[in-house]
Short mmCIF file of C-alpha atoms in Angstrom, two decimals:
data_model
loop_
_atom_site.label_atom_id
_atom_site.label_comp_id
_atom_site.label_asym_id
_atom_site.label_seq_id
_atom_site.Cartn_x
_atom_site.Cartn_y
_atom_site.Cartn_z
CA MET A 29 0.00 0.00 0.00
CA VAL A 30 1.57 3.29 -1.13
CA LEU A 31 0.47 6.52 0.56
CA SER A 32 0.95 9.99 -0.91
CA PRO A 33 3.44 12.27 0.89
CA LEU A 34 0.53 14.42 2.09
CA VAL A 35 -1.27 11.44 3.61
CA GLN A 36 1.98 10.18 5.18
CA HIS A 37 2.52 13.60 6.72
CA LEU A 38 -1.01 13.71 8.11
CA LEU A 39 -0.88 10.19 9.52
CA GLY A 40 2.58 10.33 10.97
CA PRO A 41 4.84 7.27 11.08
CA THR A 42 3.11 5.58 14.01
CA SER A 43 -0.41 6.07 12.63
CA LYS A 44 0.69 4.80 9.23
CA GLU A 45 2.07 1.59 10.71
CA ILE A 46 -1.15 1.06 12.65
CA LEU A 47 -3.22 1.60 9.50
CA LEU A 48 -1.13 -0.83 7.48
CA ALA A 49 -1.29 -3.46 10.22
CA SER A 50 -5.04 -2.99 10.54
CA ASN A 51 -5.51 -3.41 6.77
CA SER A 52 -3.41 -6.55 6.89
CA ARG A 53 -5.57 -8.06 9.63
CA ALA A 54 -8.76 -7.05 7.78
CA THR A 55 -7.71 -8.89 4.64
CA MET A 56 -6.30 -11.94 6.44
CA PRO A 57 -8.89 -13.08 9.05
CA LYS A 58 -7.95 -16.09 11.13
CA ASN A 59 -10.41 -18.76 12.19
CA PRO A 60 -13.57 -16.80 11.30
CA LYS A 61 -16.73 -18.05 12.99
CA GLN A 62 -20.28 -17.32 11.82
CA THR A 63 -23.50 -17.87 13.74
CA ASP A 64 -26.89 -17.36 12.08
CA PHE A 65 -29.78 -16.08 14.17
CA GLU A 66 -33.51 -15.81 13.62
CA LEU A 67 -35.60 -13.09 15.27
CA VAL A 68 -38.60 -14.16 17.33
CA ARG A 69 -41.12 -11.96 19.12
CA ILE A 70 -41.96 -13.29 22.61
CA ARG A 71 -43.90 -11.31 25.21
CA ASN A 72 -43.83 -8.10 23.10
CA THR A 73 -40.08 -8.08 22.59
CA TRP A 74 -37.86 -9.37 19.80
CA CYS A 75 -35.22 -11.96 20.72
CA ARG A 76 -32.63 -13.67 18.59
CA ILE A 77 -32.28 -17.44 18.63
CA LYS A 78 -29.82 -19.60 16.77
CA LYS A 79 -31.13 -20.81 13.45
CA GLY A 80 -32.83 -24.17 13.86
CA GLU A 81 -33.14 -23.82 17.63
CA THR A 82 -36.48 -24.85 19.19
CA ILE A 83 -38.61 -22.23 20.97
CA HIS A 84 -39.77 -23.48 24.38
CA ASP A 85 -42.50 -21.04 25.38
CA SER A 86 -45.94 -22.56 24.92
CA GLU A 87 -47.59 -20.03 27.24
CA ASN A 88 -46.93 -17.03 25.01
CA GLU A 89 -47.72 -16.31 21.40
CA THR A 90 -44.59 -16.10 19.26
CA THR A 91 -43.94 -14.49 15.89
CA VAL A 92 -40.97 -15.32 13.67
CA SER A 93 -39.64 -12.43 11.59
CA GLN A 94 -38.35 -12.75 8.04
CA ALA A 95 -35.39 -10.65 9.16
CA LYS A 96 -32.16 -12.46 10.04
CA ILE A 97 -28.88 -11.59 11.74
CA ALA A 98 -25.55 -13.28 11.06
CA GLU A 99 -22.80 -12.80 13.62
CA HIS A 100 -19.16 -13.01 12.53
CA ILE A 101 -16.33 -13.34 15.07
CA SER A 102 -12.69 -13.27 14.00
CA ASP A 103 -9.49 -12.34 15.86
CA GLY A 104 -11.47 -10.85 18.72
CA GLU A 105 -13.50 -8.60 16.38
CA ILE A 106 -17.22 -8.94 15.80
CA SER A 107 -19.55 -7.86 13.00
CA TRP A 108 -23.20 -8.37 12.24
CA THR A 109 -24.86 -8.78 8.86
CA ILE A 110 -28.55 -7.89 8.84
CA GLU A 111 -30.96 -9.22 6.24
CA ALA A 112 -34.26 -7.34 6.60
CA PRO A 113 -36.82 -7.74 3.80
CA ILE A 114 -38.91 -4.64 3.13
CA PHE A 115 -42.55 -5.29 2.29
CA PHE A 116 -44.65 -2.96 0.15
CA CYS A 117 -48.29 -3.40 -0.77
CA TYR A 118 -49.93 -0.98 -3.17
CA LYS A 119 -53.01 -1.03 -5.35
CA VAL A 120 -53.62 -0.04 -8.95
CA VAL A 121 -57.34 0.46 -9.41
CA GLU A 122 -59.18 1.05 -12.67
CA THR A 123 -62.43 2.90 -12.04
CA LEU A 124 -65.08 5.03 -13.73
CA ASN A 125 -66.25 8.47 -12.65
CA LEU A 126 -63.63 8.83 -9.94
CA LEU A 127 -64.81 12.37 -9.11
CA ASP A 128 -68.48 11.45 -8.76
CA PRO A 129 -69.28 12.22 -5.08
CA SER A 130 -71.00 8.83 -4.76
CA ASN A 131 -67.76 7.05 -5.76
CA LYS A 132 -65.77 6.59 -2.53
CA THR A 133 -62.66 5.19 -4.25
CA LEU A 134 -60.64 8.41 -3.95
CA LEU A 135 -61.27 8.47 -0.18
CA TYR A 136 -61.13 4.82 0.81
CA GLY A 137 -59.94 2.82 -2.20
CA HIS A 138 -56.38 2.64 -0.87
CA ILE A 139 -57.37 0.73 2.29
CA THR A 140 -56.70 -3.01 1.99
CA ASP A 141 -57.57 -4.18 5.52
CA GLN A 142 -61.31 -4.75 6.00
CA LYS A 143 -61.33 -3.78 9.68
CA GLU A 144 -59.42 -0.59 8.95
CA LEU A 145 -61.91 0.22 6.20
CA GLU A 146 -64.84 -0.27 8.56
CA ARG A 147 -63.23 2.01 11.14
CA ALA A 148 -62.68 4.71 8.51
CA LEU A 149 -66.26 4.48 7.23
CA ASN A 150 -67.74 4.59 10.73
CA SER A 151 -65.44 7.23 12.17
CA GLU A 152 -67.09 10.40 13.45
CA ARG A 153 -63.89 12.31 12.84
CA ALA A 154 -63.94 14.34 9.64
CA GLN A 155 -61.68 13.10 6.86
CA ARG A 156 -58.84 15.43 5.84
CA ARG A 157 -56.91 15.42 2.57
CA PHE A 158 -54.03 17.45 1.14
CA ILE A 159 -54.15 17.51 -2.66
CA VAL A 160 -51.49 18.66 -5.09
CA MET A 161 -52.83 19.37 -8.57
CA ASP A 162 -51.09 20.40 -11.72
CA MET A 163 -52.13 23.96 -12.56
CA SER A 164 -53.58 23.07 -15.95
CA VAL A 165 -55.51 20.17 -14.41
CA ASP A 166 -56.82 22.50 -11.70
CA GLU A 167 -58.23 24.81 -14.35
CA LEU A 168 -60.19 21.91 -15.86
CA TYR A 169 -61.12 19.85 -12.83
CA GLY A 170 -60.55 22.05 -9.77
CA PRO A 171 -64.24 22.90 -9.22
CA ILE A 172 -65.21 19.22 -9.64
CA VAL A 173 -62.56 18.11 -7.13
CA LYS A 174 -63.75 20.70 -4.61
CA LYS A 175 -67.35 19.59 -5.08
CA TYR A 176 -66.31 15.96 -4.51
CA PHE A 177 -64.62 16.63 -1.16
CA GLU A 178 -67.28 19.04 0.05
CA ALA A 179 -70.05 16.55 -0.77
CA ASN A 180 -68.19 13.96 1.33
CA TYR A 181 -67.61 16.40 4.23
CA VAL A 182 -63.85 16.32 3.84
CA HIS A 183 -61.63 19.09 5.18
CA TYR A 184 -59.19 19.64 2.31
CA LYS A 185 -56.50 21.89 0.89
CA ILE A 186 -55.67 22.02 -2.82
CA LEU A 187 -52.19 23.19 -3.78
CA SER A 188 -52.17 24.15 -7.46
CA LEU A 189 -48.69 24.14 -9.01
CA SER A 190 -47.01 24.28 -12.39
CA THR A 191 -45.53 20.77 -12.64
CA THR A 192 -43.39 20.50 -15.76
CA GLU A 193 -39.92 19.15 -16.46
CA GLU A 194 -38.64 22.70 -15.94
CA THR A 195 -40.25 22.99 -12.48
CA LYS A 196 -39.55 19.39 -11.50
CA SER A 197 -37.00 20.36 -8.85
CA ILE A 198 -36.16 20.01 -5.19
CA ASP A 199 -37.40 23.59 -4.67
CA THR A 200 -40.89 22.50 -5.73
CA VAL A 201 -40.67 19.51 -3.38
CA LEU A 202 -39.71 21.77 -0.46
CA HIS A 203 -42.57 24.13 -1.27
CA ILE A 204 -45.01 21.21 -1.12
CA LEU A 205 -43.54 20.00 2.17
CA GLU A 206 -43.91 23.44 3.73
CA GLU A 207 -47.59 23.51 2.77
CA VAL A 208 -48.09 19.95 4.06
CA GLN A 209 -46.54 20.92 7.37
CA ASN A 210 -48.84 23.94 7.65
CA PHE A 211 -51.90 21.80 6.88
CA SER A 212 -50.78 19.23 9.48
CA ILE A 213 -51.85 15.81 8.20
CA ASP A 214 -51.97 12.49 10.03
CA ARG A 215 -49.26 10.59 8.17
CA ARG A 216 -50.89 7.22 8.81
CA THR A 217 -54.52 7.83 7.90
CA GLU A 218 -54.53 10.89 5.62
CA PRO A 219 -52.61 10.17 2.41
CA ILE A 220 -51.42 13.02 0.21
CA ILE A 221 -53.15 12.98 -3.18
CA ALA A 222 -51.40 13.89 -6.44
CA ILE A 223 -53.59 14.68 -9.45
CA GLY A 224 -51.77 15.41 -12.69
CA GLY A 225 -49.31 14.13 -15.28
CA GLY A 226 -46.09 12.24 -14.77
CA ALA A 227 -44.08 15.23 -13.52
CA CYS A 228 -46.70 16.00 -10.87
CA LEU A 229 -46.82 12.38 -9.69
CA ASP A 230 -43.02 12.19 -9.51
CA ILE A 231 -42.67 15.43 -7.54
CA VAL A 232 -45.40 14.61 -5.02
CA GLY A 233 -44.11 11.06 -4.62
CA LEU A 234 -40.69 12.34 -3.61
CA ALA A 235 -42.20 14.90 -1.23
CA ALA A 236 -44.32 12.21 0.44
CA SER A 237 -41.36 9.84 0.75
CA LEU A 238 -39.38 12.59 2.54
CA TYR A 239 -42.10 13.85 4.88
CA ARG A 240 -41.60 12.13 8.24
CA ARG A 241 -39.47 9.59 6.32
CA ARG A 242 -42.46 8.09 4.50
CA THR A 243 -46.00 9.40 4.26
CA PRO A 244 -48.59 7.50 2.21
CA TYR A 245 -49.68 9.10 -1.03
CA ILE A 246 -52.14 8.43 -3.84
CA ARG A 247 -51.60 8.92 -7.56
CA VAL A 248 -54.33 10.05 -9.94
CA PRO A 249 -52.84 10.27 -13.46
CA THR A 250 -54.47 12.66 -15.91
CA THR A 251 -52.38 12.00 -19.05
CA LEU A 252 -52.00 8.82 -21.08
CA LEU A 253 -48.27 8.60 -20.37
CA SER A 254 -48.71 8.83 -16.60
CA TYR A 255 -51.69 6.45 -16.81
CA VAL A 256 -49.62 3.58 -18.23
CA ASP A 257 -46.15 4.43 -16.90
CA ALA A 258 -45.40 6.83 -14.03
CA SER A 259 -48.46 5.86 -11.99
CA VAL A 260 -47.93 2.09 -11.69
CA GLY A 261 -44.36 1.76 -10.36
CA ALA A 262 -42.42 2.64 -7.21
CA LYS A 263 -40.07 5.33 -8.51
CA ASN A 264 -40.36 9.05 -7.97
CA GLY A 265 -37.92 11.91 -8.31
CA VAL A 266 -36.96 15.34 -9.56
CA ASN A 267 -34.37 16.76 -11.93
CA PHE A 268 -31.09 18.06 -10.49
CA LEU A 269 -28.18 19.90 -12.09
CA GLN A 270 -29.75 19.51 -15.55
CA CYS A 271 -29.92 15.72 -15.06
CA LYS A 272 -33.25 13.92 -15.31
CA ASN A 273 -34.54 12.33 -12.09
CA LYS A 274 -31.14 12.56 -10.42
CA LEU A 275 -32.80 12.90 -6.99
CA GLY A 276 -35.44 10.36 -6.04
CA SER A 277 -36.49 7.29 -4.10
CA TYR A 278 -38.20 3.95 -4.49
CA VAL A 279 -41.40 4.44 -2.50
CA PRO A 280 -44.62 3.33 -4.21
CA PRO A 281 -47.97 5.00 -3.56
CA VAL A 282 -50.51 3.24 -1.38
CA ALA A 283 -52.75 3.33 -4.43
CA THR A 284 -53.09 4.56 -7.99
CA PHE A 285 -56.58 5.32 -9.28
CA LEU A 286 -57.04 5.15 -13.05
CA ASP A 287 -59.90 6.92 -14.80
CA ARG A 288 -59.62 7.23 -18.58
CA THR A 289 -62.04 10.16 -18.72
CA PHE A 290 -59.22 12.50 -17.66
CA ILE A 291 -57.42 11.72 -20.92
CA LYS A 292 -60.15 13.23 -23.11
CA THR A 293 -59.05 16.76 -22.23
CA VAL A 294 -55.36 16.42 -23.16
CA PRO A 295 -54.05 17.57 -26.59
CA ARG A 296 -53.52 15.04 -29.37
CA GLN A 297 -49.72 15.32 -29.08
CA HIS A 298 -49.96 14.17 -25.45
CA ILE A 299 -51.86 11.07 -26.60
CA ALA A 300 -49.04 10.25 -29.01
CA ASN A 301 -46.58 10.93 -26.20
CA GLY A 302 -48.23 8.24 -24.05
CA LEU A 303 -48.38 5.82 -26.97
CA GLY A 304 -44.57 5.88 -26.97
CA GLU A 305 -44.47 4.15 -23.58
CA ILE A 306 -47.20 1.69 -24.62
CA LEU A 307 -45.22 0.82 -27.75
CA LYS A 308 -42.20 0.14 -25.54
CA MET A 309 -44.05 -2.66 -23.75
CA ALA A 310 -45.44 -3.97 -27.03
CA LEU A 311 -41.99 -4.26 -28.59
CA MET A 312 -40.43 -5.79 -25.50
CA LYS A 313 -42.95 -8.51 -24.67
CA HIS A 314 -46.40 -8.48 -26.29
CA ARG A 315 -47.00 -9.07 -30.00
CA GLY A 316 -50.75 -8.72 -29.47
CA LEU A 317 -50.30 -5.21 -28.08
CA PHE A 318 -48.11 -4.30 -31.06
CA ASN A 319 -50.85 -5.52 -33.41
CA LEU A 320 -53.43 -3.45 -31.52
CA LEU A 321 -51.32 -0.32 -31.92
CA LYS A 322 -50.65 -1.03 -35.57
CA SER A 323 -54.35 -1.66 -36.35
CA HIS A 324 -56.02 0.90 -34.07
CA GLY A 325 -53.34 3.52 -33.40
CA LYS A 326 -54.91 6.29 -35.46
CA PHE A 327 -58.34 5.49 -34.03
CA LEU A 328 -56.98 5.76 -30.47
CA LEU A 329 -55.43 9.12 -31.33
CA ASP A 330 -58.67 10.37 -32.86
CA THR A 331 -60.87 9.24 -29.95
CA LYS A 332 -58.34 10.04 -27.17
CA PHE A 333 -58.86 6.58 -25.68
CA GLN A 334 -62.55 7.27 -25.02
CA SER A 335 -63.82 4.37 -27.15
CA HIS A 336 -66.19 1.80 -25.69
CA ASN A 337 -67.60 -1.59 -26.63
CA GLY A 338 -69.70 -1.69 -29.75
CA LEU A 339 -67.75 0.67 -32.01
CA ALA A 340 -67.59 -0.91 -35.45
CA ASP A 341 -64.26 -2.47 -36.46
CA HIS A 342 -62.52 -1.42 -33.25
CA GLY A 343 -64.27 -3.05 -30.30
CA ASP A 344 -62.92 -1.60 -27.07
CA ALA A 345 -59.41 -1.04 -28.36
CA ALA A 346 -58.70 1.62 -25.74
CA LEU A 347 -59.52 -0.68 -22.82
CA LYS A 348 -57.54 -3.58 -24.28
CA THR A 349 -54.52 -1.41 -25.04
CA THR A 350 -54.27 0.26 -21.63
CA ARG A 351 -54.91 -2.95 -19.70
CA ILE A 352 -52.26 -4.92 -21.55
CA ALA A 353 -49.78 -2.06 -21.22
CA ILE A 354 -50.34 -1.84 -17.46
CA GLU A 355 -50.33 -5.59 -16.89
CA THR A 356 -47.08 -6.10 -18.79
CA MET A 357 -45.51 -3.14 -16.98
CA LEU A 358 -46.49 -4.53 -13.57
CA GLU A 359 -45.11 -7.95 -14.51
CA GLU A 360 -41.71 -6.37 -15.10
CA LEU A 361 -41.74 -3.93 -12.16
CA ALA A 362 -43.18 -5.94 -9.26
CA PRO A 363 -40.31 -8.46 -8.90
CA ASN A 364 -37.69 -5.72 -9.18
CA LEU A 365 -39.07 -2.53 -7.57
CA TRP A 366 -35.62 -1.41 -6.40
CA GLU A 367 -33.94 -2.22 -9.72
CA ASP A 368 -31.42 -4.60 -8.14
CA ASP A 369 -31.53 -6.62 -11.35
CA LEU A 370 -30.17 -4.51 -14.22
CA ASN A 371 -31.70 -6.78 -16.88
CA ARG A 372 -34.78 -4.57 -17.16
CA LEU A 373 -36.87 -4.67 -20.31
CA VAL A 374 -38.63 -1.47 -19.21
CA ASP A 375 -35.32 0.39 -19.72
CA PHE A 376 -35.83 0.09 -23.48
CA GLY A 377 -35.96 3.62 -24.83
CA HIS A 378 -34.40 5.05 -21.67
CA LEU A 379 -30.67 4.88 -22.38
CA ILE A 380 -30.26 7.91 -24.65
CA SER A 381 -33.59 9.67 -24.06
CA PRO A 382 -32.85 11.22 -20.60
CA GLU A 383 -29.86 13.12 -21.98
CA LEU A 384 -31.74 14.11 -25.15
CA GLU A 385 -34.88 15.18 -23.29
CA MET A 386 -33.00 17.44 -20.89
CA ARG A 387 -30.85 18.88 -23.70
CA VAL A 388 -33.81 20.09 -25.79
CA LEU A 389 -36.41 21.03 -23.15
CA PRO A 390 -39.21 21.81 -23.80
CA SER A 391 -39.25 20.83 -27.47
CA LEU A 392 -39.56 17.08 -26.76
CA MET A 393 -41.90 15.40 -24.32
CA HIS A 394 -40.82 12.29 -22.43
CA GLY A 395 -42.57 9.73 -24.64
CA GLU A 396 -41.28 11.44 -27.78
CA ALA A 397 -37.68 11.31 -26.54
CA VAL A 398 -38.20 7.67 -25.56
CA ASN A 399 -39.43 6.86 -29.05
CA ILE A 400 -36.38 8.45 -30.69
CA ASP A 401 -34.24 6.29 -28.42
CA MET A 402 -36.29 3.21 -29.39
CA ALA A 403 -35.95 4.00 -33.10
CA TYR A 404 -32.18 4.24 -32.69
CA MET A 405 -32.03 0.97 -30.75
CA THR A 406 -34.32 -0.71 -33.27
CA TYR A 407 -31.79 0.02 -35.97
CA LEU A 408 -28.96 -1.19 -33.70
CA SER A 409 -30.87 -4.41 -33.18
CA TYR A 410 -31.20 -4.73 -36.95
CA VAL A 411 -27.50 -4.20 -37.68
CA LYS A 412 -26.61 -6.68 -34.90
CA GLY A 413 -28.73 -9.30 -36.68
CA LEU A 414 -31.44 -9.46 -33.99
CA LEU A 415 -34.20 -8.02 -36.21
CA SER A 416 -35.01 -8.67 -39.85
CA ASP A 417 -35.23 -5.78 -42.29
CA LYS A 418 -38.99 -6.36 -42.53
CA GLU A 419 -39.44 -6.28 -38.74
CA LYS A 420 -37.40 -3.08 -38.51
CA ASP A 421 -39.60 -1.44 -41.14
CA HIS A 422 -42.78 -2.58 -39.37
CA ILE A 423 -41.59 -0.95 -36.14
CA ILE A 424 -40.64 2.36 -37.76
CA GLN A 425 -43.90 2.43 -39.71
CA CYS A 426 -45.89 1.87 -36.51
CA MET A 427 -44.03 4.74 -34.83
CA THR A 428 -44.90 7.14 -37.62
CA THR A 429 -48.54 5.97 -37.61
CA LEU A 430 -48.67 6.83 -33.90
CA GLU A 431 -47.35 10.31 -34.82
CA LEU A 432 -44.17 9.82 -32.84
CA PRO A 433 -40.83 11.37 -33.88
CA VAL A 434 -38.09 8.95 -34.87
CA TRP A 435 -35.21 11.42 -34.98
CA HIS A 436 -34.09 14.77 -33.62
CA GLU A 437 -31.24 16.94 -34.84
CA GLU A 438 -29.76 17.07 -31.32
CA CYS A 439 -29.48 13.28 -31.18
CA THR A 440 -25.86 13.45 -32.28
CA TRP A 441 -23.16 10.85 -31.98
CA ASN A 442 -21.53 12.85 -29.18
CA LEU A 443 -24.78 13.02 -27.23
CA ILE A 444 -25.33 9.29 -27.64
CA LYS A 445 -21.84 8.46 -26.38
CA LYS A 446 -22.22 10.83 -23.45
CA ALA A 447 -25.61 9.35 -22.50
CA LEU A 448 -24.36 5.78 -22.62
CA MET A 449 -21.16 6.53 -20.72
CA GLU A 450 -23.15 8.40 -18.05
CA ARG A 451 -25.46 5.40 -17.71
CA MET A 452 -22.49 3.03 -17.47
CA LYS A 453 -20.88 5.17 -14.77
CA HIS A 454 -23.87 4.82 -12.48
CA SER A 455 -24.50 1.11 -13.13
CA ALA A 456 -21.28 -0.31 -11.67
CA GLY A 457 -20.24 -1.39 -15.17
CA GLN A 458 -23.07 -3.96 -15.25
CA MET A 459 -25.64 -2.18 -17.36
CA ARG A 460 -27.55 -4.17 -19.91
CA MET A 461 -29.11 -2.88 -23.10
CA PRO A 462 -32.63 -4.24 -23.82
CA LEU A 463 -33.18 -4.70 -27.54
CA PRO A 464 -36.07 -6.06 -29.63
CA THR A 465 -35.45 -9.48 -31.12
CA GLY A 466 -38.79 -9.60 -32.92
CA LEU A 467 -42.21 -7.98 -32.79
CA GLY A 468 -43.03 -8.56 -29.12
CA THR A 469 -39.86 -10.34 -28.01
CA ALA A 470 -36.64 -8.94 -26.59
CA GLY A 471 -33.23 -9.74 -25.16
CA THR A 472 -30.44 -7.89 -23.42
CA LEU A 473 -27.01 -6.99 -24.74
CA ALA A 474 -24.09 -6.17 -22.44
CA LEU A 475 -23.51 -2.47 -22.88
CA CYS A 476 -20.09 -1.23 -23.86
CA ILE A 477 -19.10 1.33 -26.44
CA SER A 478 -17.71 -1.40 -28.68
CA VAL A 479 -21.22 -2.66 -29.45
CA LEU A 480 -22.08 0.63 -31.13
CA TRP A 481 -21.40 1.12 -34.80
CA PRO A 482 -19.04 3.75 -36.26
CA ARG A 483 -20.10 7.33 -36.76
CA LYS A 484 -20.53 6.81 -40.50
CA LYS A 485 -23.58 4.56 -39.89
CA GLN A 486 -25.36 7.21 -37.90
CA SER A 487 -26.45 9.05 -41.04
CA HIS A 488 -27.80 5.75 -42.41
CA LEU A 489 -30.05 5.40 -39.36
CA LYS A 490 -31.32 8.96 -39.77
CA ALA A 491 -32.22 8.29 -43.41
CA GLN A 492 -33.89 4.95 -42.56
CA SER A 493 -35.90 6.47 -39.68
CA ILE A 494 -37.20 9.40 -41.68
#
């Protein structure tokens, strides 16, 4: 071990020798001994017992925890390794007429325990709710939301904010937290409610996860993109130092309430924006969803996902499309909420797009940037021999039918390299690149710069995509 002159000077000769000797002992343990313990609750206190040991206490009720402790003793030193599983339960509920005062879902739909639900319904104490609404959503639905809570005798406060990628910051989070503190909620029985698009849900989710370390919150998405993407997972966050979602946490809501009627008031471009995330799931794992988008994409754009059973030639394409998109997303997210496994199909379209999206704000929305990333990766999959020329063309044609961009002038070779290197830097060198291997099937490719083609092929991709 070689120390710099400055460090040697600071340590001094004696301290340096002690440090070197300590490092030597740490790397060369003698006769290590490990004992595994289980944790058992007896008479209202937790006790550790050796793994496999019998509990002799028939007079008291005992509970065995899933948490475990391993004790390591070596050379007179001791250490403990704690394995403590964290359990999350959250609901994703599809409903109609969420803001109808007779529909109690918004107030009680998050409660999973029947006894707790009965207590809430029979409580004489007035319900209280703190609601954060995107400003544009407030203009459209604010009076209806107020009417809903007043009809149900709820004491409420609505905080109307501009929630865009430009305002998606820690300052906005702190502003929300200050208002929450002033309103004074009960963090166990009065969840914060977020009503808005993906940026709103992300911001409020982070604020709730910070307030008193974790306060329950509810998501009500009002755009197609947030309906099928941001609302159903555990992640939340804000932008920091011009980097997308650099600050955040993995804390899911207690519930997400889905009502497609909100989508009818968003502009057509926002519908296309959400279709980008739906197409992602179609390409990664569901050929049937891809066929739905290819056959009914224009119809879904025209009707803003408000179609219902009985429409000639289309059936209930909107319901089928959103349900499959959500179900496939949940299949991928639920086993890996904390992203411990880097082989994530839902990362398709999210390798280059964060850098591109932040570079060109506000000219590209999230789903549009994701689609440009997917178009690029579709061509990469083709040149790597994972897609046929016909499959590549089908994908690009579907993208254009859904009115999604497949290229942007700022998506340069330098930006692509920077985005991929930045992603590699924060993935411990283990990042995987999800790529389509067919229409509805996918695989992962180990990501390193060597898998990317030379600069001269970039112009070929641009020409193919356009």
